[in-house]
Structure formats: C-alpha cells, structure tokens
Short mmCIF file of C-alpha atoms and ligand atoms in Angstrom, two decimals:
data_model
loop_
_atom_site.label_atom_id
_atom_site.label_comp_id
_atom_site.label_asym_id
_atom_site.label_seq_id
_atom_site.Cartn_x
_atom_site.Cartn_y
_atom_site.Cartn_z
CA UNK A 1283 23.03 -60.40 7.72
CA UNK A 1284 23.95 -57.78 5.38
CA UNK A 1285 23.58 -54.10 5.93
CA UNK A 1286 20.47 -53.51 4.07
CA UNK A 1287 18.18 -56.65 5.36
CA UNK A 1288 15.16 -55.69 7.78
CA UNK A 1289 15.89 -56.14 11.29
CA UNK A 1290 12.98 -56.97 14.06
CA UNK A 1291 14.66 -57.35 16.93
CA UNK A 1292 13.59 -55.08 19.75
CA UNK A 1293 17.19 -55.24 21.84
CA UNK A 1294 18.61 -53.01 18.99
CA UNK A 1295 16.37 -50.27 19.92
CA UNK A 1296 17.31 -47.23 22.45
CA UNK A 1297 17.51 -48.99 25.84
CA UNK A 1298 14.69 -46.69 26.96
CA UNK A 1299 12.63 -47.24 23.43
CA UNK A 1300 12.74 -51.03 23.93
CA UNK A 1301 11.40 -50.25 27.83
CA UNK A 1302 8.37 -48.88 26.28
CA UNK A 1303 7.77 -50.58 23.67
CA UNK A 1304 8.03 -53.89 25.97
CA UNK A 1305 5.23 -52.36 28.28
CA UNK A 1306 3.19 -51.43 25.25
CA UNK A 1307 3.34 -54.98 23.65
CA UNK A 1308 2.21 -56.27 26.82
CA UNK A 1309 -0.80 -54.36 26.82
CA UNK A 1310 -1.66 -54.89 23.23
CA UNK A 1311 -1.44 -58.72 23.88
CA UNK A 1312 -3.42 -58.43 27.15
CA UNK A 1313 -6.28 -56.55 24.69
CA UNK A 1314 -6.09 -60.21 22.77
CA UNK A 1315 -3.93 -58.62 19.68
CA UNK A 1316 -1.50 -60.67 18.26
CA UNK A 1317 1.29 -57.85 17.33
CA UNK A 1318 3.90 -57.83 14.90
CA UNK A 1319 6.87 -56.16 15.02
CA UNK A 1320 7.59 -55.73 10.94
CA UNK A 1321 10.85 -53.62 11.72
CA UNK A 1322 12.61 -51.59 14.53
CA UNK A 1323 16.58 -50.18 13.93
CA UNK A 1324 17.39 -49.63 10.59
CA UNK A 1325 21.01 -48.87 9.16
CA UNK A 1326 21.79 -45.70 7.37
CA UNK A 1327 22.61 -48.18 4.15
CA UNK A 1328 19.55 -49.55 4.20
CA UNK A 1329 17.70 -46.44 5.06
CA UNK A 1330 19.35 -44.89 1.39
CA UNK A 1331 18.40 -48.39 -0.49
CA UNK A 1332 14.80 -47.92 0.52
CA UNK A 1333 15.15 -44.05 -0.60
CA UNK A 1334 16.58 -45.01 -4.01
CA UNK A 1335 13.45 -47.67 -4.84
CA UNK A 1336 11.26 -45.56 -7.09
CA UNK A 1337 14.00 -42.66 -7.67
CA UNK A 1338 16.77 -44.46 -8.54
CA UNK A 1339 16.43 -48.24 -8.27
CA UNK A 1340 12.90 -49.33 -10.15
CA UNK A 1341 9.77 -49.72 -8.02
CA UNK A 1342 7.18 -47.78 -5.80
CA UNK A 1343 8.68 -45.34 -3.63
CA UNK A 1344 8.38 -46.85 -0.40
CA UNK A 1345 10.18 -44.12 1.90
CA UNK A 1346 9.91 -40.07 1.66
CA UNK A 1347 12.71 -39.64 3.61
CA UNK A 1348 16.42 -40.41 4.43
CA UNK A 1349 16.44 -39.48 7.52
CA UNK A 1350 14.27 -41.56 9.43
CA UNK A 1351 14.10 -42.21 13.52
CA UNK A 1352 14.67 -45.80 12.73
CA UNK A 1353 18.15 -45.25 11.88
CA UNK A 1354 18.41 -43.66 15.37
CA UNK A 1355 17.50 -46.55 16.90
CA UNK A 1356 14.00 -44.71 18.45
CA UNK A 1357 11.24 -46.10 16.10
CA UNK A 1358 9.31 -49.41 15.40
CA UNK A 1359 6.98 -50.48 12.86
CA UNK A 1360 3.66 -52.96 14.65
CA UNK A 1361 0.83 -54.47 12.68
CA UNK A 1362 -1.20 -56.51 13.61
CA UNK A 1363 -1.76 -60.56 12.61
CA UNK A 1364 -4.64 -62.74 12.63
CA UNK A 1365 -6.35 -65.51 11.05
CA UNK A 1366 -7.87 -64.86 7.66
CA UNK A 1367 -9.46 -67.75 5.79
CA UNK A 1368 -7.15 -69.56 7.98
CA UNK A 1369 -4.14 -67.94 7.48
CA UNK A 1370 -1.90 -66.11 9.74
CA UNK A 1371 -1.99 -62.06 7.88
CA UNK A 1372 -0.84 -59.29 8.82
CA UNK A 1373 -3.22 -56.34 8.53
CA UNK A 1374 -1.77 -53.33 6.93
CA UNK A 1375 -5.19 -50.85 7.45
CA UNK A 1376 -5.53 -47.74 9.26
CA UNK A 1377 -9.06 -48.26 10.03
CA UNK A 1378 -8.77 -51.94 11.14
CA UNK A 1379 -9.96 -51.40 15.15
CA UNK A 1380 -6.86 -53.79 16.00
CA UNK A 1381 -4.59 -51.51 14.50
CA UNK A 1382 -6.70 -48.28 16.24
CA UNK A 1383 -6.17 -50.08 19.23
CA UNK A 1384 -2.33 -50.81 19.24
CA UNK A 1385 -2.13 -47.04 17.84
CA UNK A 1386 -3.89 -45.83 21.34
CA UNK A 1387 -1.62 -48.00 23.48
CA UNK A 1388 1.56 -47.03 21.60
CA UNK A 1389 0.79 -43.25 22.45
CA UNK A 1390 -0.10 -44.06 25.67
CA UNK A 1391 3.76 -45.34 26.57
CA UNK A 1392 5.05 -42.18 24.51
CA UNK A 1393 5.22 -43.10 20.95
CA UNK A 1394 4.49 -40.61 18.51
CA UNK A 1395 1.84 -42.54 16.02
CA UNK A 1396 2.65 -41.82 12.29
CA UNK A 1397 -1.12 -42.84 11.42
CA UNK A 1398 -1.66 -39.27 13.00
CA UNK A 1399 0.38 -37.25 10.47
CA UNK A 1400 -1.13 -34.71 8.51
CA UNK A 1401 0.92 -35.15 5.11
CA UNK A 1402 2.05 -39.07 4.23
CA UNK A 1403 0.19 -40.87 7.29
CA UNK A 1404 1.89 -44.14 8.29
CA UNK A 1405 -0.45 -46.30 10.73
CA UNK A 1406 2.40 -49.19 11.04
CA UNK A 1407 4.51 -46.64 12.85
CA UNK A 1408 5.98 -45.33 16.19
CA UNK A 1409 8.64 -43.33 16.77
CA UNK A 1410 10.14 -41.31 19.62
CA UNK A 1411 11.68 -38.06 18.35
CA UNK A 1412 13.34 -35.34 19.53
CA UNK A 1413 15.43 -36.64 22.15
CA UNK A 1414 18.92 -37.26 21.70
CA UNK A 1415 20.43 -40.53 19.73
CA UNK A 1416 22.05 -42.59 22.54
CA UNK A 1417 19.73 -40.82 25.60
CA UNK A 1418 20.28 -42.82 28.69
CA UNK A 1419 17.73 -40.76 30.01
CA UNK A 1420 14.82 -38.32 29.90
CA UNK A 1421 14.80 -35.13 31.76
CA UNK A 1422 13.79 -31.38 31.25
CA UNK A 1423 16.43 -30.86 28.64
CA UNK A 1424 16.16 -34.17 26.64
CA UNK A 1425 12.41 -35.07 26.32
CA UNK A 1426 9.18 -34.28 23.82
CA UNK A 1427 5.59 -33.71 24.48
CA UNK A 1428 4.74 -37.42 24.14
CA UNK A 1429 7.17 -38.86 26.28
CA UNK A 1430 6.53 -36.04 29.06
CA UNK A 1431 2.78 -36.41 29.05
CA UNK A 1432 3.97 -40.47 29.81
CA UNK A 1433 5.60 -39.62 32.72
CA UNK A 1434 3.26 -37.13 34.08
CA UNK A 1435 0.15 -39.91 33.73
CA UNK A 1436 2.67 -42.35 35.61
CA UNK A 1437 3.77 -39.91 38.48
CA UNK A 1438 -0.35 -38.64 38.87
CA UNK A 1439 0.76 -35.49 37.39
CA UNK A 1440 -0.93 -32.59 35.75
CA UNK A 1441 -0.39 -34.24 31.99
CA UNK A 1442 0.10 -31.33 29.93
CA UNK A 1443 3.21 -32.34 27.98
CA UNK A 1444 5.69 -29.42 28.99
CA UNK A 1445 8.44 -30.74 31.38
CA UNK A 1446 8.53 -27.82 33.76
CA UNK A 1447 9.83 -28.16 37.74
CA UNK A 1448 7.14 -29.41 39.08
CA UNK A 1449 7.61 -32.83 36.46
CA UNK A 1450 11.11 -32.53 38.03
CA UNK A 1451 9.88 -32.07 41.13
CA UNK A 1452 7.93 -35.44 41.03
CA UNK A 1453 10.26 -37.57 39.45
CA UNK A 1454 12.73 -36.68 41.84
CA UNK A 1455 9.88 -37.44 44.40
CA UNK A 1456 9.56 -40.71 43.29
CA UNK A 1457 13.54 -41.59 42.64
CA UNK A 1458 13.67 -40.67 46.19
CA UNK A 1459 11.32 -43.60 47.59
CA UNK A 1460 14.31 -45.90 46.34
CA UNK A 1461 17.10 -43.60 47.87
CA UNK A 1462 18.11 -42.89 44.06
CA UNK A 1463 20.13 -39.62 43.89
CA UNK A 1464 17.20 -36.47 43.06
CA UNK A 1465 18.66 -35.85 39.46
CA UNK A 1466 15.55 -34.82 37.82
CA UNK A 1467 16.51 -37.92 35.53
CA UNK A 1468 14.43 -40.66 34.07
CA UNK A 1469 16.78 -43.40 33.34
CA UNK A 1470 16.46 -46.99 32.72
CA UNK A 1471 15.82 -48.34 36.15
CA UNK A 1472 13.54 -44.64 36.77
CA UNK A 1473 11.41 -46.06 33.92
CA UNK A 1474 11.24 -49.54 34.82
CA UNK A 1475 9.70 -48.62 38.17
CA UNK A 1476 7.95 -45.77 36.89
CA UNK A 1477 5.86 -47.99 34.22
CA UNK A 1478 5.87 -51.64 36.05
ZN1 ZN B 2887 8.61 -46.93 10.49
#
C-alpha cells in the first residue's frame, strides 16, 4: 500500500475515535442503514496529493485544505449503500434521510458533522477536533463542545457542552463505581463503560 492510497480501516483511527465511531456504526445499522466507511486516517502525502488535484495536478479540486483531521487520525468519512436498480450504491446526498440519519447519530457519539458547515459543507464527514493528536483521554483540558455534551448525556448531566467541575465531578463519580483512580479522565476503558 503506498502512501497516497485511501485507507478504511477503523483500527488506524485515535483509540478513542474508533470507540465512538464503533458505538455509532452500531446504531446506524440497528436503524437498518447499511454504512460505509469511504475513508478514515489519511497520510500527510496523500493529504498534499489530494490538495494538488485541480491546483497543480489536473482535475476538480477535491480538498480545500491541507490540513485536515484525517491526517490526525480523528476523522472518518460514512455514506451510506443500498440497492439501486439492483445494485449495491453508495449515496453521496445531503438530503438523502439515510444520510440525515447517520449525520444525527454521528453527533450524538461526539462527531462534529461537516454537512453542518457554513462555508464548503461536507455531509460524508465526521471529525473530532480540537483535542490533542495522540489523546489517550478526554478531560477538562483536552476536550470540545461535541465530545463534552457526549459525556454529559451519558453521565445524566446538565448537557451544555462546557466541561466545568461538576462534568469532572461526575466522571470521577462514575470511575469510582469501578474503584478507578478519580482523575477527572475519560480514557479508553472510562469510555467503553461510559457508552456500552
Ligand atoms: Zn473527510
């Protein structure tokens, strides 16, 4: 596989990324979507080849930026697939209700929905931002409105998207029901529980 080809496999995501984007696929299979997962980490080489189609390489631009949370291992692209005259298509539409529908369960487990961005809307994709490249885990200083509100739904918690102490206060709470250290932390196991 060379540095530039597409990858789809979910275990190359952020540990904590591929946590909730496991528990969202479930969902969105359980809701009788077939989902698929067009791309998830992408490497800085390819991220600059897709930058260069239309600019420097011939083409349609296909990417705005060369920066992108995929390369950070925190983002995923999901369509969804179904049976059209009897083949197996994915459906690249905003306004397709499957899509609407994987878009509402993706933001429910945290993801930030690029089909809700004001300039160069981008319905296939989810990303977490803001939190630091390799986070092992979420806590006051290393979160983002999405992700907090996700937590606070989980832990029955005022859901206003600000991490404040009484979200540490409840997380530590419920890490103490499994005699885990009160860190304040959301880690991998944390999140497991948290979202099971
Ligand atoms: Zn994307």
């Amino acid at each position: 596989m060379s540095n530039i080809d597409q990858c789809r496999d979910i275990e190359e995501l952020n540990p904590l990324c591929q946590i909730l984007l496991n528990k969202a696929l479930e969902e969105i299979k359980t809701a009788g979507i077939n989902p698929l997962i067009v791309e998830t980490y992408r490497s800085q080489m390819r991220q600059n080849y897709l930058y260069s189609i239309g600019r420097t390489v011939a083409g349609t631009k296909v990417t705005w930026t060369q920066s992108s949370i995929h390369t950070l291992r925190n983002a995923v692209d999901v369509v969804p697939q179904r049976k059209v005259n009897g083949n197996m298509t994915a459906i690249w539409k905003a306004s397709d209700s499957e899509t609407k529908k994987i878009i509402s369960i993706m933001q429910k487990y945290g993801f930030e929905a690029g089909a809700n961005w004001t300039t160069s809307p981008d319905s296939p994709h989810f990303q977490i931002k803001g939190v630091s490249k390799n986070a092992k885990s979420y806590s006051s200083t290393n979160t983002n409105s999405y992700i907090t509100k996700m937590i606070q739904k989980a832990l029955n918690e005022t859901v206003d998207g600000k991490w404040g102490a009484n979200t540490t206060k409840a997380v530590n709470k419920f890490r103490k029901q499994f005699g885990w250290k009160e860190d304040g932390k959301v880690g991998v196991q944390t999140l497991k529980k948290l979202i099971a």
